[in-house]
Coordinates of C-alpha atoms and ligand atoms in Angstrom, one line a residue:
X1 CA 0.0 0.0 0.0
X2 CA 1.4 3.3 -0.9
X3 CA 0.5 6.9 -1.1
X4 CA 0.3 8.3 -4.4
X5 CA -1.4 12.0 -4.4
X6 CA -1.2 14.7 -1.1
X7 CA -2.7 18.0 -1.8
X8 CA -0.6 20.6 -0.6
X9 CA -1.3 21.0 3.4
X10 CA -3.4 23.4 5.4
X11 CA -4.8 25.1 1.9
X12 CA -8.9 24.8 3.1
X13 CA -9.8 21.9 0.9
X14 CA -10.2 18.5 1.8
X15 CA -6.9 16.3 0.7
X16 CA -7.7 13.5 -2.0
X17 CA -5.2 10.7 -1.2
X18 CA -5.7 8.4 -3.9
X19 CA -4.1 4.9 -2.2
X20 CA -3.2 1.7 -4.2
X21 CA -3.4 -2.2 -3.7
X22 CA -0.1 -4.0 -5.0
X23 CA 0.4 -7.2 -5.4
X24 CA -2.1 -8.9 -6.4
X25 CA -1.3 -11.6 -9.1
X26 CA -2.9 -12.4 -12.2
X27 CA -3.7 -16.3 -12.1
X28 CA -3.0 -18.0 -15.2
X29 CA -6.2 -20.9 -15.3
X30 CA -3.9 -22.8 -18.2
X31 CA -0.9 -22.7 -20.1
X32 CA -0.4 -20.5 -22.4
X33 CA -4.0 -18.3 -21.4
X34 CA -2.1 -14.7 -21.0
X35 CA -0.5 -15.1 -23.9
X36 CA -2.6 -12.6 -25.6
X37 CA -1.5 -9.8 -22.9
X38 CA 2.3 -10.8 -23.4
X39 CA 1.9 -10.0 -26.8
X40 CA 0.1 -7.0 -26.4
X41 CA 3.0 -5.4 -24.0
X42 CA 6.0 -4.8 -26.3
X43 CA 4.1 -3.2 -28.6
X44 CA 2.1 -1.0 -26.1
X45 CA 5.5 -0.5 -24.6
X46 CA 7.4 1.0 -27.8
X47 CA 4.3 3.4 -28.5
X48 CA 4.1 4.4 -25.3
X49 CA 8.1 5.4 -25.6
X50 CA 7.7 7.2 -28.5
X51 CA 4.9 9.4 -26.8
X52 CA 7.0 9.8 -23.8
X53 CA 9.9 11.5 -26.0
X54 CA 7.8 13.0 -28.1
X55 CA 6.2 15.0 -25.1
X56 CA 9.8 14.9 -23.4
X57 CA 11.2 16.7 -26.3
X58 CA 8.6 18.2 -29.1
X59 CA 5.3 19.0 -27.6
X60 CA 4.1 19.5 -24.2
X61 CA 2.3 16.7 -22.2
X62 CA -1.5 16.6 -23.4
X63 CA -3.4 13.6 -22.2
X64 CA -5.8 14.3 -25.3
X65 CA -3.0 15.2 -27.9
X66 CA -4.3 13.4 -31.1
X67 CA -2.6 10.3 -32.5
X68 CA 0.8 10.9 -34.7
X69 CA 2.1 7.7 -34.6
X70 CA 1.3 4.2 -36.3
X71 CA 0.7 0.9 -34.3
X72 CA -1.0 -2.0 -34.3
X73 CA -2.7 -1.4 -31.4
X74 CA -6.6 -0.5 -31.2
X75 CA -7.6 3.3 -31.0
X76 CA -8.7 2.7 -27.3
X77 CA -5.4 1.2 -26.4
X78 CA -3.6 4.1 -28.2
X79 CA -5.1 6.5 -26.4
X80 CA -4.0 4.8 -23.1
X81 CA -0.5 4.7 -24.5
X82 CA -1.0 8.9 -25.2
X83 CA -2.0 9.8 -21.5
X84 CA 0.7 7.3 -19.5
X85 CA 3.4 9.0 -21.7
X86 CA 1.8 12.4 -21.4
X87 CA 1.9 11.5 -17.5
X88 CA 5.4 10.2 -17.0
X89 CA 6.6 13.3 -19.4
X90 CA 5.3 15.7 -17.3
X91 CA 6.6 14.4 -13.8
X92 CA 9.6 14.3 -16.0
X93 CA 9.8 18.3 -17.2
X94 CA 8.6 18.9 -13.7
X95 CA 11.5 17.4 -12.1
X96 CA 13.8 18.6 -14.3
X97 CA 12.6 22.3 -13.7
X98 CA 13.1 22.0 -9.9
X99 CA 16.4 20.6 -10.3
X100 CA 17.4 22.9 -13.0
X101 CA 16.2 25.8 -10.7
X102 CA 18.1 24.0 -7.7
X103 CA 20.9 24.9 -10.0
X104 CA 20.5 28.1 -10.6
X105 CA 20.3 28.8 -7.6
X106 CA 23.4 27.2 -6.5
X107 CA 24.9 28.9 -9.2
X108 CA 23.9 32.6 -7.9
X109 CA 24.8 31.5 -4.7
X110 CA 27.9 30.3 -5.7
X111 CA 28.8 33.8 -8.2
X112 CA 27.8 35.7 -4.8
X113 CA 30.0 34.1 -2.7
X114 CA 32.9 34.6 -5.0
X115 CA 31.6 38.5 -6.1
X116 CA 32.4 39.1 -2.0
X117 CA 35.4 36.7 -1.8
X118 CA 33.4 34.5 1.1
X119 CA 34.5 31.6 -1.0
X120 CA 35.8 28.3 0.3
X121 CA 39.1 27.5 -1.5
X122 CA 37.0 23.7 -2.3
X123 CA 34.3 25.4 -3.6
X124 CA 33.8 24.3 -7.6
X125 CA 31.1 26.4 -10.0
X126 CA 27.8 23.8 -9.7
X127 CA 27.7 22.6 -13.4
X128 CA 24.2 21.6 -15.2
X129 CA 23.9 17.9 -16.9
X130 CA 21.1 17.8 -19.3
X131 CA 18.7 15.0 -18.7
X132 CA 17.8 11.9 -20.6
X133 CA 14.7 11.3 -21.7
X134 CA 12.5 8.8 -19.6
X135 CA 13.6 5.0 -21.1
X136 CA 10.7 2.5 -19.8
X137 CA 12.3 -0.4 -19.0
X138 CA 9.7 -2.7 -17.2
X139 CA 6.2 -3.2 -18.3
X140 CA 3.9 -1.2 -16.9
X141 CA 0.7 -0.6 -18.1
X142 CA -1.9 2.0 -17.2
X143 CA -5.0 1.1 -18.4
X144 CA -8.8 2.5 -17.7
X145 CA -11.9 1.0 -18.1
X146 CA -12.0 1.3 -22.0
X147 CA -9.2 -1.5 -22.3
X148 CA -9.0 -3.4 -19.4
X149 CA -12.1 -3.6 -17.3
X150 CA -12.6 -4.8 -13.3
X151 CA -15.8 -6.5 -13.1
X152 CA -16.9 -8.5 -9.4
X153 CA -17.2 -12.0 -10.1
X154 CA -21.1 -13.6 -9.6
X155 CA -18.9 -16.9 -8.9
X156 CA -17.1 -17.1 -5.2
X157 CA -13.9 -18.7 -6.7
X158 CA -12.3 -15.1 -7.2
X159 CA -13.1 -11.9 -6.7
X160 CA -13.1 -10.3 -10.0
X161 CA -12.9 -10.8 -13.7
X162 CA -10.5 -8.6 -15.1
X163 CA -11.6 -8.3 -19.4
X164 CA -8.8 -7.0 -21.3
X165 CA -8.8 -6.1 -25.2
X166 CA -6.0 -7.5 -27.0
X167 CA -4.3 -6.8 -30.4
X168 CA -6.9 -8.7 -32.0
X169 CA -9.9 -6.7 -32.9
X170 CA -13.2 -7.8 -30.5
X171 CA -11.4 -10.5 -28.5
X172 CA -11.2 -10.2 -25.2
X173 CA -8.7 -11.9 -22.5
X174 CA -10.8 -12.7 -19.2
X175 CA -8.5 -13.3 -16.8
X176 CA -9.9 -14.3 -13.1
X177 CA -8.7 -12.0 -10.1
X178 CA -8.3 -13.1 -6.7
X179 CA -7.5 -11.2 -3.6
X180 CA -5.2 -12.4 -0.8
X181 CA -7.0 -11.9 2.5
X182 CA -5.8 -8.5 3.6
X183 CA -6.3 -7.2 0.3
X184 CA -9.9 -8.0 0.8
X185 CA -9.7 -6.2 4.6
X186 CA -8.5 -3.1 2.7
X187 CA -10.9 -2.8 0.1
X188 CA -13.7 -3.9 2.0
X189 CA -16.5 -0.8 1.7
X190 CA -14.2 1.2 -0.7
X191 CA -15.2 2.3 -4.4
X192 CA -12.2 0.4 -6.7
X193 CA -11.2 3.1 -9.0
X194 CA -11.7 2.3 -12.9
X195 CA -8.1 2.8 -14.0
X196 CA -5.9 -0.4 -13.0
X197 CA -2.0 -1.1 -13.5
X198 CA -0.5 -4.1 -15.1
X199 CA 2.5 -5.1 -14.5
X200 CA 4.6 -8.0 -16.0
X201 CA 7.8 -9.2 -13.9
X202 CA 9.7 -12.6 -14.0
X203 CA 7.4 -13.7 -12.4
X204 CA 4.4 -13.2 -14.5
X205 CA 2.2 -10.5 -14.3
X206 CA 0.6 -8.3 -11.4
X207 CA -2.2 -6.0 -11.0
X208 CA -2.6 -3.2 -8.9
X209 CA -6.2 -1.2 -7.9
X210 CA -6.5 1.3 -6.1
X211 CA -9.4 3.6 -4.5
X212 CA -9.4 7.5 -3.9
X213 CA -9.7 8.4 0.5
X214 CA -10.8 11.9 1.4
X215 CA -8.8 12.8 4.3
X216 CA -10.7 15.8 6.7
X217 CA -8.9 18.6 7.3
X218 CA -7.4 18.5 10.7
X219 CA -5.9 22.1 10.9
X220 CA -8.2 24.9 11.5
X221 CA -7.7 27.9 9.3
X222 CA -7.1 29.6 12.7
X223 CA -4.7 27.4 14.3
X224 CA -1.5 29.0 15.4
X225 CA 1.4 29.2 12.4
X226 CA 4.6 27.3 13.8
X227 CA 7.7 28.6 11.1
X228 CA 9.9 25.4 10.3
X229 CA 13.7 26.1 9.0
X230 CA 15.2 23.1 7.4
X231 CA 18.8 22.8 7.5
X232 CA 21.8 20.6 7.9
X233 CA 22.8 21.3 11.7
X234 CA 19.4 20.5 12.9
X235 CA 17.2 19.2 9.5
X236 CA 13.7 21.1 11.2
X237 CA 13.9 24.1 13.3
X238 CA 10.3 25.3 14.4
X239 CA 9.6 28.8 15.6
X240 CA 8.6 27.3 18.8
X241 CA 12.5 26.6 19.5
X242 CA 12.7 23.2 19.1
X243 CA 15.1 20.7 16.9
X244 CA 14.5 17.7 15.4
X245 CA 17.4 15.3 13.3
X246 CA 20.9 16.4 13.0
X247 CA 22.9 15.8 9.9
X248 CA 26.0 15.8 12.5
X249 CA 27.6 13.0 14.5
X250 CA 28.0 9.9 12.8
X251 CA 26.2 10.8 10.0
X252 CA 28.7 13.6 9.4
X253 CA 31.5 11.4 9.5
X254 CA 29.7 8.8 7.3
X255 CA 29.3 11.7 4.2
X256 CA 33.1 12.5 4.5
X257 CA 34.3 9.4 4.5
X258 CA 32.2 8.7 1.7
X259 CA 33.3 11.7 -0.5
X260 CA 37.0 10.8 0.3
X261 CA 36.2 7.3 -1.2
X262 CA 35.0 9.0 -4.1
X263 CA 37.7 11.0 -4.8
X264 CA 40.2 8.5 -4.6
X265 CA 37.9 6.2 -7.3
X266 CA 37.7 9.7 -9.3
X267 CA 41.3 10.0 -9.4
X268 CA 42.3 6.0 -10.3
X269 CA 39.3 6.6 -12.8
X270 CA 41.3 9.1 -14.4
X271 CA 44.8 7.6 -14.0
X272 CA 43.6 4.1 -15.7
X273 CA 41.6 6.2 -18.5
X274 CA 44.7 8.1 -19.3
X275 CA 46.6 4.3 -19.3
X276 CA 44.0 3.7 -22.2
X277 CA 42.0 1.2 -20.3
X278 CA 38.6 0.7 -21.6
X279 CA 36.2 -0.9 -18.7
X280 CA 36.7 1.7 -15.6
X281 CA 35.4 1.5 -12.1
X282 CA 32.5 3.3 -11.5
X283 CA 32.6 6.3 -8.9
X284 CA 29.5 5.5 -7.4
X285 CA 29.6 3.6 -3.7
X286 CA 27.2 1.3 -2.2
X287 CA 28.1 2.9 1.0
X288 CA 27.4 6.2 -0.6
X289 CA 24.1 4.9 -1.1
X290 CA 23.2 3.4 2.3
X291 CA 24.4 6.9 3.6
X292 CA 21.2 8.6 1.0
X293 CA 19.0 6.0 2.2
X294 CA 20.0 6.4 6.2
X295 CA 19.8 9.9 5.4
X296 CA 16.3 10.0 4.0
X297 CA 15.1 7.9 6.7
X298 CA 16.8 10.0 9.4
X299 CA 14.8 13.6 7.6
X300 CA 11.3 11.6 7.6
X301 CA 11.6 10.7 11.0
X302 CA 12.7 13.9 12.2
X303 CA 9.2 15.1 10.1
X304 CA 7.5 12.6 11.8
X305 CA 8.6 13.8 14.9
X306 CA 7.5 17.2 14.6
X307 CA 4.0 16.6 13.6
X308 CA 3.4 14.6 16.2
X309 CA 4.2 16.9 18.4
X310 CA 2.5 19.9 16.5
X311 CA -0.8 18.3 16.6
X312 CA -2.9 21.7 16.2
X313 CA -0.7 24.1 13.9
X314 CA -0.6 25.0 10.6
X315 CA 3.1 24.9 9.8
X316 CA 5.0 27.3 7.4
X317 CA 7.9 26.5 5.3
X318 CA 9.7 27.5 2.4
X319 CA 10.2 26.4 -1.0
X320 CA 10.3 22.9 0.0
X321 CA 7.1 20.8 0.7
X322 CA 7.2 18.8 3.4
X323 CA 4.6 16.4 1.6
X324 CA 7.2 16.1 -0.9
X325 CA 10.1 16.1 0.9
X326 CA 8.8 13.6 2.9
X327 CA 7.4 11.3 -0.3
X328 CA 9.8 11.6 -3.0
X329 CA 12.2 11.8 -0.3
X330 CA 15.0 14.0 -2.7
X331 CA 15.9 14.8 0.7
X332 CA 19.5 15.1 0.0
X333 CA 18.9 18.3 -2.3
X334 CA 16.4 19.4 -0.1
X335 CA 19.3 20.4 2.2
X336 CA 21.0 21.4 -0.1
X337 CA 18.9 23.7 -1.1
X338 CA 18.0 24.5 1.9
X339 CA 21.2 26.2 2.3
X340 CA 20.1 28.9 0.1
X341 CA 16.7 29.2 1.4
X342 CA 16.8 33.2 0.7
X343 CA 18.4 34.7 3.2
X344 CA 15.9 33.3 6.0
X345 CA 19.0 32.0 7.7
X346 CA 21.3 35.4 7.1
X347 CA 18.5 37.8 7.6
X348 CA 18.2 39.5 11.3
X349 CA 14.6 38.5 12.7
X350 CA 15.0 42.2 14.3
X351 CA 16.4 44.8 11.9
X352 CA 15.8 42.5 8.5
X353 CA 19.5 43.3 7.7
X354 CA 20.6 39.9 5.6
X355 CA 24.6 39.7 5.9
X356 CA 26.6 36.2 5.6
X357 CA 28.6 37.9 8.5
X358 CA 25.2 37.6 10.9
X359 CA 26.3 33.9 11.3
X360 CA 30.3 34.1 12.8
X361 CA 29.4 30.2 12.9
X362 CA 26.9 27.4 12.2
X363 CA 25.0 27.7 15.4
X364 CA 25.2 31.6 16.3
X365 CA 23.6 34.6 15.0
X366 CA 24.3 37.7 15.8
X367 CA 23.0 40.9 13.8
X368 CA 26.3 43.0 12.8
X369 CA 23.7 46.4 12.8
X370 CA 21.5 45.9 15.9
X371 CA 23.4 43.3 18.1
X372 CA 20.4 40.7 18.2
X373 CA 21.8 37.8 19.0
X374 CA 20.0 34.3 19.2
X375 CA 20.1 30.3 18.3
X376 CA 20.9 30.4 14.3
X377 CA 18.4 28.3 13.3
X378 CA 15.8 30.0 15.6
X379 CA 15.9 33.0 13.8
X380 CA 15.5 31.6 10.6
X381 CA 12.3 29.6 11.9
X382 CA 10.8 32.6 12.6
X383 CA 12.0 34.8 9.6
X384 CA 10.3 31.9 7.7
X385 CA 7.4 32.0 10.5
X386 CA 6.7 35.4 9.2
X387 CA 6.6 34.9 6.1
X388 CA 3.5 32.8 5.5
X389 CA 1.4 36.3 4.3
X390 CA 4.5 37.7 3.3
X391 CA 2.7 38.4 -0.2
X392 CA 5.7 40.9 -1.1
X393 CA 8.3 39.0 -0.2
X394 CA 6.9 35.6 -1.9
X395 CA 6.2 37.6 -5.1
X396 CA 10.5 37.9 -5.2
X397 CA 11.2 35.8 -8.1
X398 CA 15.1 35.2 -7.7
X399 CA 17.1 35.9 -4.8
X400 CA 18.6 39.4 -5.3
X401 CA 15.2 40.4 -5.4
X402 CA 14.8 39.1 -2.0
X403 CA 17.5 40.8 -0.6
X404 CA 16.9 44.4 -2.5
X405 CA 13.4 43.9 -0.3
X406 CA 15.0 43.3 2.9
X407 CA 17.7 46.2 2.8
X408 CA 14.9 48.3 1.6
X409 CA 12.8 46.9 5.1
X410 CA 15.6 47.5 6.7
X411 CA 16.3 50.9 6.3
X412 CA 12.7 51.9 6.9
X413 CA 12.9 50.0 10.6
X414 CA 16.2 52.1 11.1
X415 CA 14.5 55.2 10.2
X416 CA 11.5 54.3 12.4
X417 CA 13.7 53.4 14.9
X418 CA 16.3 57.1 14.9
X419 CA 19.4 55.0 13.7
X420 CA 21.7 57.5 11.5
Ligands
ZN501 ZN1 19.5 43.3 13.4

């Protein structure tokens, strides 16, 4: 069972969570009796490719774009081939905007940093790799009700019937469908969606259903705001002062031992390659790996953490959901990024003045024109606290324009406040 869809949190409508049933196997009766299906997938597969680059590369995503290729496949069954492609195309372009716009902004920050010489001698200029295009590798089919249909079964053998069309014109495959025990327990009062997913692995094929759950809201549109800094030192930072997860420690020691064992395979790469030797090691580590994984796990429980204890508050954070940080776990850039969360972390909480210089050191802040001083990360929480209905400030496109907005903030609380 996993979660596919969470609406954005605390936005006044009722979240849709749209949750699906794996594993649930596709009984072959008799030899030979899903034959029609294998046949079927190659050639829905290779359609559905070519959709998936067209949209990747010529046209935007349209579910409803209108044929341009040739198949043998029915006109029902192209048009499922059109909107999975037009689907996995547009999580594509979506997550290569966000991590083309993660580099941009690492690239700003880094031209910054070296425009007022606060540059680490390791530093390097954050270079952009193009992406590929999407290759589907396994078999996955998305079908809805036009090609492969659910129906319940009057007999109390199985569950359902499952009729799918095939590349023959008016046959149909009828393929029995029976749930293990728990599956039953799960779906037990629910309304099955009409769309199901086939999947083919080694070992055979696999169907998975899956039902739509409105989830109430539990916030109140009044409920007290709680700001929430992410960051490396402590991964959330609420404005109520407290930590959760630390990227320090072990973990710490983990990442740099990890990076030193990829220099060193970065560096016999390029010693063998310069020997002429064709087959070289790859840089990539299994440890490195383990240390995303334990990573990810340690951010989601540090979430978890803080919403449990933040039963009754909206919370406020930039940039970043925590739905998705949470889901998609790219938790790794997420703290990245987070780094460069615009000037919430370098801007005084009092006097708005945003200087590098406020933080002498990871933990410490300490405003260089008023002299407030506090816990570094809880005066980003509550910069970021305040600016939930920040309208100005969230209109600020790139990050200059943030900080041409907070100088300008800040002069008018000097004036207001008879500095020279
Ligand atoms: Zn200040």
């Amino acid at each position: 069972m996993k979660q596919r869809k969470l609406q954005s949190l605390g936005q006044g409508k009722p979240q849709l969570i749209t949750k699906a049933v794996t594993h649930i196997q596709l009984i072959e009766v008799n030899p030979g009796k899903l034959a029609a299906l294998d046949a079927l997938a190659p050639v829905f597969l290779s359609l559905c490719q070519q959709y998936v680059t067209f949209f990747c590369t010529e046209q935007q995503p349209d579910k409803f774009h209108p044929p341009v290729f040739r198949t043998l496949l029915s006109e029902r069954w192209h048009r499922v081939a059109i909107q999975q492609a037009a689907g996995i195309a547009q999580s594509w372009r979506t997550n290569r905007e966000q991590a083309h716009q993660d580099y941009l902004e690492e690239l700003e920050a880094y031209q910054e940093q070296q425009a007022d010489a606060t540059q680490s001698l390791q530093a390097q200029e954050p270079v952009w790799k193009e992406w590929d295009v999407p290759t589907l590798q396994q078999t996955c089919i998305q079908a809805n009700a036009n090609v492969v249909l659910l129906e319940p079964s009057q007999d109390s053998t199985f569950d359902y019937w499952l009729k799918i069309s095939t590349l023959e014109s008016r046959q149909v495959l009828l393929v029995p469908v029976k749930l293990a025990a728990y599956h039953r327990q799960v779906l037990k009062g629910k309304i099955i969606n009409t769309s199901v997913t086939l999947n083919k692995r080694n070992t055979g094929w696999w169907v998975t259903l899956s039902y739509d759950e409105v989830v109430p809201i539990q916030t109140a549109p009044s409920a007290p705001v709680v700001g929430v800094d992410v960051g490396i030192a402590n991964f959330l930072t609420t404005s109520t002062g407290k930590h959760y997860g630390t990227f320090h420690g072990k973990m710490r020691e983990r990442q740099k031992r990890d990076r030193e064992k990829r220099r060193r395979k970065a560096k016999l790469r390029k010693c063998l390659e310069k020997k002429g030797v064709k087959k070289l090691p790859s840089t990539s580590s299994k440890s490195g790996q383990r240390l995303i994984r334990h990573v990810r796990q340690e951010i989601n429980r540090a979430v978890n953490e803080c919403f449990a204890e933040h039963l009754d508050v909206q919370f406020a954070y930039e940039q970043l959901s925590v739905a998705t940080m949470k889901h998609k776990a790219r938790a790794m850039n997420a703290y990245m990024r987070a780094s460069n969360l615009a000037y919430s972390s370098q801007e005084c909480s009092v006097c708005h003045y945003p200087d590098r210089a406020n933080r002498p050191d990871q933990q410490t802040f300490c405003c260089l024109v008023c002299g407030f001083q506090t816990h570094a990360d809880l005066n980003a929480a509550t910069n970021i606290e305040r600016r939930v209905g920040d309208m100005e400030l969230r209109a600020c496109k790139v990050r200059k324009e943030v900080k041409a907005l907070l100088l300008s903030r800040h002069q008018i609380w000097k004036q207001q406040n008879g500095w020279p």
